[in-house]
Tab-separated table of C-alpha atoms and ligand atoms in Angstrom:
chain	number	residue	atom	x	y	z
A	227	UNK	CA	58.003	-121.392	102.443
A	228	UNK	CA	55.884	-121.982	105.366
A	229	UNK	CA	52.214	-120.987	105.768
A	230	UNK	CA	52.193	-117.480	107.810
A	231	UNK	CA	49.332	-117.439	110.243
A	232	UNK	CA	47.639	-114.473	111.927
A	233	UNK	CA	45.180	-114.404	115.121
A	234	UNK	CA	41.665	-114.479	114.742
A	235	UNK	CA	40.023	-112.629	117.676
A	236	UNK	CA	37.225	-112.606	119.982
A	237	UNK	CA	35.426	-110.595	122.694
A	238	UNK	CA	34.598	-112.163	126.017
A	239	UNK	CA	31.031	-112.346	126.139
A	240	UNK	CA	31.014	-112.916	130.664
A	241	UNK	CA	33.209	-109.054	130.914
A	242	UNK	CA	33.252	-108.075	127.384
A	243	UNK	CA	37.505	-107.962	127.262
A	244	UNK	CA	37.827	-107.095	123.529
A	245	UNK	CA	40.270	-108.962	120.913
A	246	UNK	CA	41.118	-111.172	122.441
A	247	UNK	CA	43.972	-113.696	120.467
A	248	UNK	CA	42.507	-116.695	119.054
A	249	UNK	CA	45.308	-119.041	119.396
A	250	UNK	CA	46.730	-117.291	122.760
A	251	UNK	CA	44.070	-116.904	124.622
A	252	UNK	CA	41.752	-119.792	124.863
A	253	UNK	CA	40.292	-118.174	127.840
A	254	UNK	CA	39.670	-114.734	128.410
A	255	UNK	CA	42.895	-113.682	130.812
A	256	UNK	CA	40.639	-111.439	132.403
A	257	UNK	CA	37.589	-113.779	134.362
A	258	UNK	CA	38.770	-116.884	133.138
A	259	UNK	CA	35.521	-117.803	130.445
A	260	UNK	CA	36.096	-120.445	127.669
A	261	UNK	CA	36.800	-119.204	124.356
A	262	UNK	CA	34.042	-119.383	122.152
A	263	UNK	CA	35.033	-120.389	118.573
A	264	UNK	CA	31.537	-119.504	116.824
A	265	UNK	CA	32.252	-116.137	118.069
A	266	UNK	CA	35.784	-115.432	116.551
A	267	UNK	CA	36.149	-112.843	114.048
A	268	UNK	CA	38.916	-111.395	111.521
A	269	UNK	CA	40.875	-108.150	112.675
A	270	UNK	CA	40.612	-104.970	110.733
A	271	UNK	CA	42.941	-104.961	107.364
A	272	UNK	CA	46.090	-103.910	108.902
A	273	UNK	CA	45.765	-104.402	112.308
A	274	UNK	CA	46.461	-108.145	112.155
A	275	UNK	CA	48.721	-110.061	114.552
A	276	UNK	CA	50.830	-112.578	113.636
A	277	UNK	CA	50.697	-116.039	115.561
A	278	UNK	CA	54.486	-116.837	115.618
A	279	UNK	CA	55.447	-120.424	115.788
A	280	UNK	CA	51.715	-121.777	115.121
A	281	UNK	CA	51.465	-124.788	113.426
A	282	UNK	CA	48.199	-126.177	112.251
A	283	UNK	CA	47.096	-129.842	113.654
A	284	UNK	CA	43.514	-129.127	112.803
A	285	UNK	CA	40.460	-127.642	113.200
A	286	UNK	CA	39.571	-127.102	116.843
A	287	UNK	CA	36.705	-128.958	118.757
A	288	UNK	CA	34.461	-127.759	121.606
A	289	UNK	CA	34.636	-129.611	125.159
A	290	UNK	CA	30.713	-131.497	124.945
A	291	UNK	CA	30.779	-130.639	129.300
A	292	UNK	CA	32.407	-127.251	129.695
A	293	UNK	CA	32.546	-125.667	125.715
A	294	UNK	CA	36.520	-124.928	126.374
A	295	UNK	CA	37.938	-124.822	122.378
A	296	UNK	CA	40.647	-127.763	122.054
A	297	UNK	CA	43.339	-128.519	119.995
A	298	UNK	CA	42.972	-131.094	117.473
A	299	UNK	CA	46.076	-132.759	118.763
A	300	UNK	CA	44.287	-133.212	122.142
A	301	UNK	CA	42.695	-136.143	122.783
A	302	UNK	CA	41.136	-135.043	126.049
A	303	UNK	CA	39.800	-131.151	127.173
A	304	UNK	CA	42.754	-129.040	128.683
A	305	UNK	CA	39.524	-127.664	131.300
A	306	UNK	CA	37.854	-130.354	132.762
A	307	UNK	CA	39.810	-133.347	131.074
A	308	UNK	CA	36.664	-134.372	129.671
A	309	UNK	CA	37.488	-137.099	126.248
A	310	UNK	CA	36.919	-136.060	122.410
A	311	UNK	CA	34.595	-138.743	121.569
A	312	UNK	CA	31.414	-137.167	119.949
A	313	UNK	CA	32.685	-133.377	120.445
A	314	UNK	CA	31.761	-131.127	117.542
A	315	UNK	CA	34.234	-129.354	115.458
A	316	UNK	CA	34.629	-125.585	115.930
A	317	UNK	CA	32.303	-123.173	113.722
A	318	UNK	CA	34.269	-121.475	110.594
A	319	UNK	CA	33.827	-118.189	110.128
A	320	UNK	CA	33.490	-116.793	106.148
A	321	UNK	CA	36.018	-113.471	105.471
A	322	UNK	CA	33.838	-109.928	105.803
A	323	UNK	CA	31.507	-111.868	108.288
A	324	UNK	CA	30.260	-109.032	110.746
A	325	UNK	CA	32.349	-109.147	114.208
A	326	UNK	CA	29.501	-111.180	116.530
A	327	UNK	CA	26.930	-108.753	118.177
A	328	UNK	CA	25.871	-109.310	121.961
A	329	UNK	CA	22.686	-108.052	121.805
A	330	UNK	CA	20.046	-109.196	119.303
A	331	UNK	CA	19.427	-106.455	116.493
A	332	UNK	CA	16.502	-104.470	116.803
A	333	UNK	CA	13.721	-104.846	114.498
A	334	UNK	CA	13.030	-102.428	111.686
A	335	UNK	CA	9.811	-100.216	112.694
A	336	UNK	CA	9.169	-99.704	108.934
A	337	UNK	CA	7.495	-103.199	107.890
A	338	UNK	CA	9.259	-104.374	104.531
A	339	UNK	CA	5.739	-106.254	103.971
A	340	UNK	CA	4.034	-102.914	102.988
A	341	UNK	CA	6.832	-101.828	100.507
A	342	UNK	CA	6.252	-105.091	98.672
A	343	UNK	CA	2.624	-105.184	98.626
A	344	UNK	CA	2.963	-101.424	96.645
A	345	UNK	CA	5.595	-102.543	94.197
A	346	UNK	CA	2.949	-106.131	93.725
A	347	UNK	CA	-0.093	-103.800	93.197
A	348	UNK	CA	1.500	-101.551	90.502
A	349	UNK	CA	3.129	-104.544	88.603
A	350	UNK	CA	-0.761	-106.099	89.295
A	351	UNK	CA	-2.025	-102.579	87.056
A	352	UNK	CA	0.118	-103.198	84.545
A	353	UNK	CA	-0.319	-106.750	83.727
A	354	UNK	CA	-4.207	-105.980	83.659
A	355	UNK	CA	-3.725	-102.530	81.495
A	356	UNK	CA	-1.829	-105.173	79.167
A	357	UNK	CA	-4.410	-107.979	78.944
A	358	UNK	CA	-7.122	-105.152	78.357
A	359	UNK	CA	-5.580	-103.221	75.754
A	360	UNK	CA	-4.242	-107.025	74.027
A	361	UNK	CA	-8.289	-107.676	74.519
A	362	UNK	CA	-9.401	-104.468	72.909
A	363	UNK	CA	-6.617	-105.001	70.215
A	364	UNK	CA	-8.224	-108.705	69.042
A	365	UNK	CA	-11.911	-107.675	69.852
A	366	UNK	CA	-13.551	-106.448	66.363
A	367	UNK	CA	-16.751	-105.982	65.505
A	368	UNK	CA	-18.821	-105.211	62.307
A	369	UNK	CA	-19.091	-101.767	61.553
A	370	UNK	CA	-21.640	-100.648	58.984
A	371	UNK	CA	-19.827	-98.022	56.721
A	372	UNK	CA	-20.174	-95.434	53.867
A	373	UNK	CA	-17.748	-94.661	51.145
A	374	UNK	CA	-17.897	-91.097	51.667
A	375	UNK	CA	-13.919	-90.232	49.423
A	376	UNK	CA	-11.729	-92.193	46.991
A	377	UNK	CA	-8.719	-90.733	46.470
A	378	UNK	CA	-5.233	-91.725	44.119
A	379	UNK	CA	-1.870	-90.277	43.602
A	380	UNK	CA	1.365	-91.727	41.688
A	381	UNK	CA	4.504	-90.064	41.490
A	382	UNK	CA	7.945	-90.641	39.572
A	383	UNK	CA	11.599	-89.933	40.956
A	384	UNK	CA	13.572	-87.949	38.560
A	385	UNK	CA	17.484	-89.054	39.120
A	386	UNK	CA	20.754	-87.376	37.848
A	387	UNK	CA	24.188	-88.475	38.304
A	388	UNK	CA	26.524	-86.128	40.257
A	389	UNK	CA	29.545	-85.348	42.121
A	390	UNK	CA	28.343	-86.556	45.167
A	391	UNK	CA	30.917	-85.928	48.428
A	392	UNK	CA	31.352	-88.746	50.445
A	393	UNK	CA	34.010	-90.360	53.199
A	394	UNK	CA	34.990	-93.631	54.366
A	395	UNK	CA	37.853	-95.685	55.824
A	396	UNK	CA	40.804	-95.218	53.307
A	397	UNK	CA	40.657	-99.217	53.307
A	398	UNK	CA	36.786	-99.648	52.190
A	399	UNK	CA	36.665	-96.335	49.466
A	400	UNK	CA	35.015	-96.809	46.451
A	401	UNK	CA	37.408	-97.782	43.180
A	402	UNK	CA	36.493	-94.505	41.163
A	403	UNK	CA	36.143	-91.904	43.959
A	404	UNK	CA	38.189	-89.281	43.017
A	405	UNK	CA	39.879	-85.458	44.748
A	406	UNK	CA	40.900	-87.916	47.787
A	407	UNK	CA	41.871	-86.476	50.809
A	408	UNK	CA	42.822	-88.001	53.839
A	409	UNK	CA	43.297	-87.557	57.612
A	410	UNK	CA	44.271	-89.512	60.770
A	411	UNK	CA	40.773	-90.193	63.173
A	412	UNK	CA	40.332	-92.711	65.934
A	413	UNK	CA	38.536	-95.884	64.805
A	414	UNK	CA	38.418	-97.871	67.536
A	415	UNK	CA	39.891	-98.663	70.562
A	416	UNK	CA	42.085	-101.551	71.948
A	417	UNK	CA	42.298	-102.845	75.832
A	418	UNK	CA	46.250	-102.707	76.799
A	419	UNK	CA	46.888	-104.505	79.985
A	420	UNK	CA	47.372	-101.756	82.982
A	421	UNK	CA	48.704	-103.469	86.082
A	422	UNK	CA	46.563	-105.928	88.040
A	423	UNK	CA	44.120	-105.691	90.713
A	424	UNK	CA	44.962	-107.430	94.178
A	425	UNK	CA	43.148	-108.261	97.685
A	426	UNK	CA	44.262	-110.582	100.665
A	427	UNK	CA	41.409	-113.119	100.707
A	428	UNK	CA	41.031	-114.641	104.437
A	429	UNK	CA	40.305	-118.057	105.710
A	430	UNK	CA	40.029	-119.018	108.942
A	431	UNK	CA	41.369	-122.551	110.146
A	432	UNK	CA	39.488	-123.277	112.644
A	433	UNK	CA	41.864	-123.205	115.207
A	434	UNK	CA	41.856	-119.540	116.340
A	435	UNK	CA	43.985	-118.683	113.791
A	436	UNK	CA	43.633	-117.516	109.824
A	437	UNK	CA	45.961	-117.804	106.760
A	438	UNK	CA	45.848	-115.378	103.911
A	439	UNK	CA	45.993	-115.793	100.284
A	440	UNK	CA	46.664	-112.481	97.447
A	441	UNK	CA	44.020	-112.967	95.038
A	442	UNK	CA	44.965	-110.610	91.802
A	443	UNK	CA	42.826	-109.764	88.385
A	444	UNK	CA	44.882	-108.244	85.532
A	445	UNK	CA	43.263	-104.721	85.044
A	446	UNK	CA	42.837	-102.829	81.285
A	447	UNK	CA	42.888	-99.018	79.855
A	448	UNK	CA	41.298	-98.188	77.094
A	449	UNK	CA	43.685	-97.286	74.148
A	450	UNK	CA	42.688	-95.588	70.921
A	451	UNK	CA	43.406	-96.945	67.317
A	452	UNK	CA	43.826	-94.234	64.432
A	453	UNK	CA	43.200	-95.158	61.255
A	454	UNK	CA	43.521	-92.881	57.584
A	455	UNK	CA	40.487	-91.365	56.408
A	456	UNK	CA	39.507	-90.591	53.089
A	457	UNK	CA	37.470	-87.812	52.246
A	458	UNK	CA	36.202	-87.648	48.499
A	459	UNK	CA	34.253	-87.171	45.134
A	460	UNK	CA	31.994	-89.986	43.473
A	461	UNK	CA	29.598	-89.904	40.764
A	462	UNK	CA	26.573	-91.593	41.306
A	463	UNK	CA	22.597	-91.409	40.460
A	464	UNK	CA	21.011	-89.188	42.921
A	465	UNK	CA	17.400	-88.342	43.552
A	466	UNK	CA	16.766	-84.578	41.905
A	467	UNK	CA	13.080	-84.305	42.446
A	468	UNK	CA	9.718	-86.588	42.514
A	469	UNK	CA	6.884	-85.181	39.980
A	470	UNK	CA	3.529	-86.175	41.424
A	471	UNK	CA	-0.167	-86.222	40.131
A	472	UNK	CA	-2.782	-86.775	41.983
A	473	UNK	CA	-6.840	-86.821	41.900
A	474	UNK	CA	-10.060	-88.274	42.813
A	475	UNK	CA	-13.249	-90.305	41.813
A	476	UNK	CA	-14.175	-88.222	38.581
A	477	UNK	CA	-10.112	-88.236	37.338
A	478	UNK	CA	-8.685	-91.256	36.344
A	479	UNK	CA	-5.639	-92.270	37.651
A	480	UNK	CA	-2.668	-91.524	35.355
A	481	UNK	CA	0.694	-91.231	35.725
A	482	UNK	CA	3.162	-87.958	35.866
A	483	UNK	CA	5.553	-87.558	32.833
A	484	UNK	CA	8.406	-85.787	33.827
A	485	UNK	CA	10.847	-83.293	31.546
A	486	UNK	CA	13.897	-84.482	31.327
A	487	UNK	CA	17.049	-82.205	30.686
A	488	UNK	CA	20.577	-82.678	29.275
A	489	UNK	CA	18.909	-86.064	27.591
A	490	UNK	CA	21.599	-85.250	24.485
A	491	UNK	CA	24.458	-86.686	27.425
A	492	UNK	CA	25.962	-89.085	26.600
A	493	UNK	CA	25.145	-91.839	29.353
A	494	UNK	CA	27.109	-91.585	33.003
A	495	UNK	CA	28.047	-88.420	32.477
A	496	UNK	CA	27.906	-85.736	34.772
A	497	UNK	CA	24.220	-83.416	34.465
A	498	UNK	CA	22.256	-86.625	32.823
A	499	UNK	CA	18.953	-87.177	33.848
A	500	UNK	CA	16.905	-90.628	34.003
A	501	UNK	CA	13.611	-91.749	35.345
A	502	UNK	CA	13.422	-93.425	38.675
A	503	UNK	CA	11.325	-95.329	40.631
A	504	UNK	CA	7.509	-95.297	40.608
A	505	UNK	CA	5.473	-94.979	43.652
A	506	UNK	CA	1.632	-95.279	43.680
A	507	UNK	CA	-1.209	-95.092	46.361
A	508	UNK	CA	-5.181	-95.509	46.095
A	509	UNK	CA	-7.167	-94.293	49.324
A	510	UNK	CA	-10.591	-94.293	50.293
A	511	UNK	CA	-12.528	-92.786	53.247
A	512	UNK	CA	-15.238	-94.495	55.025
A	513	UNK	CA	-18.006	-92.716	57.335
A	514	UNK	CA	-19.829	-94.857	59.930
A	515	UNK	CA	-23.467	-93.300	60.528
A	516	UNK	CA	-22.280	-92.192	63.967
A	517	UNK	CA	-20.114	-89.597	61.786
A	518	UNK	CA	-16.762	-92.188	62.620
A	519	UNK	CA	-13.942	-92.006	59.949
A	520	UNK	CA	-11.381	-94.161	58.860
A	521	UNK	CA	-8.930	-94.516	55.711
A	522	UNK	CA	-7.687	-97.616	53.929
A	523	UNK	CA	-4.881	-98.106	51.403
A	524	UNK	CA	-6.341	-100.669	48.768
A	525	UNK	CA	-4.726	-101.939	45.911
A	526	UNK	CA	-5.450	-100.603	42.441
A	527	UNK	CA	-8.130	-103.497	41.467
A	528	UNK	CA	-10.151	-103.337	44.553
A	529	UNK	CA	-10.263	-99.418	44.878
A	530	UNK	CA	-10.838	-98.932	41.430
A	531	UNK	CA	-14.043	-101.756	41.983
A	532	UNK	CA	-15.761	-99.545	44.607
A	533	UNK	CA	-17.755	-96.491	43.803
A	534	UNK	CA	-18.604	-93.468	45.823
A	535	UNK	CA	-21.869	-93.617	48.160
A	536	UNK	CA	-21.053	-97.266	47.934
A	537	UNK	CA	-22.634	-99.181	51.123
A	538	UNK	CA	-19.940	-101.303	53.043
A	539	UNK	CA	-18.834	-103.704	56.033
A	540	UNK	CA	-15.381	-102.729	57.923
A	541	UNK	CA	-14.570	-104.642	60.895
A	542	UNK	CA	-13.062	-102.503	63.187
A	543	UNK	CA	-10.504	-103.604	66.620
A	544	UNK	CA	-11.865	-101.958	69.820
A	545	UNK	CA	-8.700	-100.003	70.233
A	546	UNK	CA	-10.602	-97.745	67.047
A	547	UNK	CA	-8.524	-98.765	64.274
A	548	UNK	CA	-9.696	-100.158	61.181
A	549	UNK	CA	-8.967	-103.900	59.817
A	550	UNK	CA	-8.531	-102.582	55.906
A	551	UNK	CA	-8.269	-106.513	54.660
A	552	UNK	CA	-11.980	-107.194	56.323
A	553	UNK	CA	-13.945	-104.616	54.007
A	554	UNK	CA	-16.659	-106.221	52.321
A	555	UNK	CA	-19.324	-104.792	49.896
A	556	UNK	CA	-22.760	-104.657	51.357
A	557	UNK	CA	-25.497	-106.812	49.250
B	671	ZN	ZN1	36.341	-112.333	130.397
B	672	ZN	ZN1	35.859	-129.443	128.958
């Protein structure tokens, strides 16, 4: 099939006749000026003309002595018969360029300079607030400190194994889950091709005319996937309650010994109770002679090594908190 070619256009610039036909008119029919190629533009979408029985020979050239656009074919300018040699090639204009303006724009009264200097000084404030607090952050200093509270508390988790309702995908349920029921939700959802997406991309020959080309992108819906879900019993160790003791300096730490019921069950059965997991914390509370507090979670050896009253060394960041690790005992 042959290439189809449509008219580029252009205004006259000397008596500003509009659209003009790039390949028809190479000058304006009106006062006679050269066509200008750097000044042809595309035609709305739909309001192209077709150049019937163009053929392309090549991008155009511009006369050197009187501008006139020439055929490629042409050896010498149709205007003033002036030769080829050393003429440039006409200008080719890029699809959605803006149809040429005659007058120059006029400049924006807003300057964008002060816009950018605003967004520059708040970006400026926040790169310093950064560095400062980073700065007070890594800044410590030596803060001469009094025990003034030691404090401990350990707790046990009492478990017992129950019906305990759960769901999941029918595919991932448990082995011994048990009372299933099921029911049909979305679980995901699948792109299905949906038609495709087209537009005419333009490109312009150079010789007062264009050519078009259908550029298309496959386009998707979203579809959704169902899937069986399974509603259901399992019996597993659960968290009942967590007993708790706590005390401070004049107790000594110990821990809680929880009751246990239905201990006569035989294991893994349903109402059986078991001990679970132990938590434990030891606190103490310093005093700065300024009247400053801060708290410190030790471990069990060092907490247990300092005594009330006791004089001591924290090192402490200049955003206020405390370094725990740095406490030292004062000689
Ligand atoms: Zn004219
Ligand atoms: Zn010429």
């Amino acid at each position: 099939m042959a290439e189809q070619y449509f008219e580029m256009l252009w205004d006259c610039p000397q008596c500003a006749t509009p659209e003009l036909l790039g390949t028809t008119h190479r000058h304006c029919p009106t006062c006679g000026a050269a066509q200008d190629p750097a000044r042809r533009y595309f035609p709305k979408p739909g309001a192209e003309v077709e150049a019937s029985g163009h053929r392309f020979v090549g991008v155009d050239w511009t006369c050197t002595y009187c501008t006139s656009p020439n055929s490629a074919a042409a050896a010498f300018c149709g205007n003033c018969g002036g030769p080829k040699d050393g003429a440039k090639t006409a200008a080719i204009v890029p699809d959605n360029a803006p149809a040429p303006v005659p007058s120059a724009p006029v400049q924006s009264a807003i300057s964008p300079k002060s816009k950018f200097s605003w967004a520059r000084f708040v970006l400026a404030m926040g790169v310093l607030a950064c560095v400062v607090l980073a700065f007070l952050f890594f800044s410590k200093h030596d803060e001469s400190v009094q025990l003034v509270e030691k404090t401990w508390s350990r707790s046990v988790d009492v478990e017992q194994f129950s019906a305990v309702r759960s769901s999941d995908w029918c595919d991932a349920m448990p082995p011994d889950a048990y009372q299933v029921s099921r029911s049909r939700e979305q679980r995901s959802t699948r792109q299905v091709p949906a038609g495709q997406d087209c537009i005419d991309v333009r490109s312009d020959m150079g010789d007062g005319s264009f050519t078009k080309r259908r550029e298309c992108t496959p386009r998707y819906r979203n579809e959704p996937v169902f899937d069986t879900k399974c509603s259901y019993f399992i019996n597993r160790w659960r968290l009942l309650r967590t007993d708790r003791l706590a005390g401070a300096a004049n107790l000594a730490p110990n821990w809680p010994s929880p009751l246990l019921a239905n201990t006569l069950l035989p294991a893994n059965s349903l109402g059986a109770q078991r001990l679970g997991s132990r938590q434990e914390n030891y606190r103490i509370t310093v005093q700065s002679k300024q009247g400053k507090s801060w708290h410190c979670d030790l471990s069990p050896d060092v907490w247990s090594g300092l005594a009330e009253n006791q004089a001591l060394y924290l090192k402490v960041r200049g955003t206020g908190g405390a370094d725990c690790a740095s406490l030292k005992t004062q000689p």
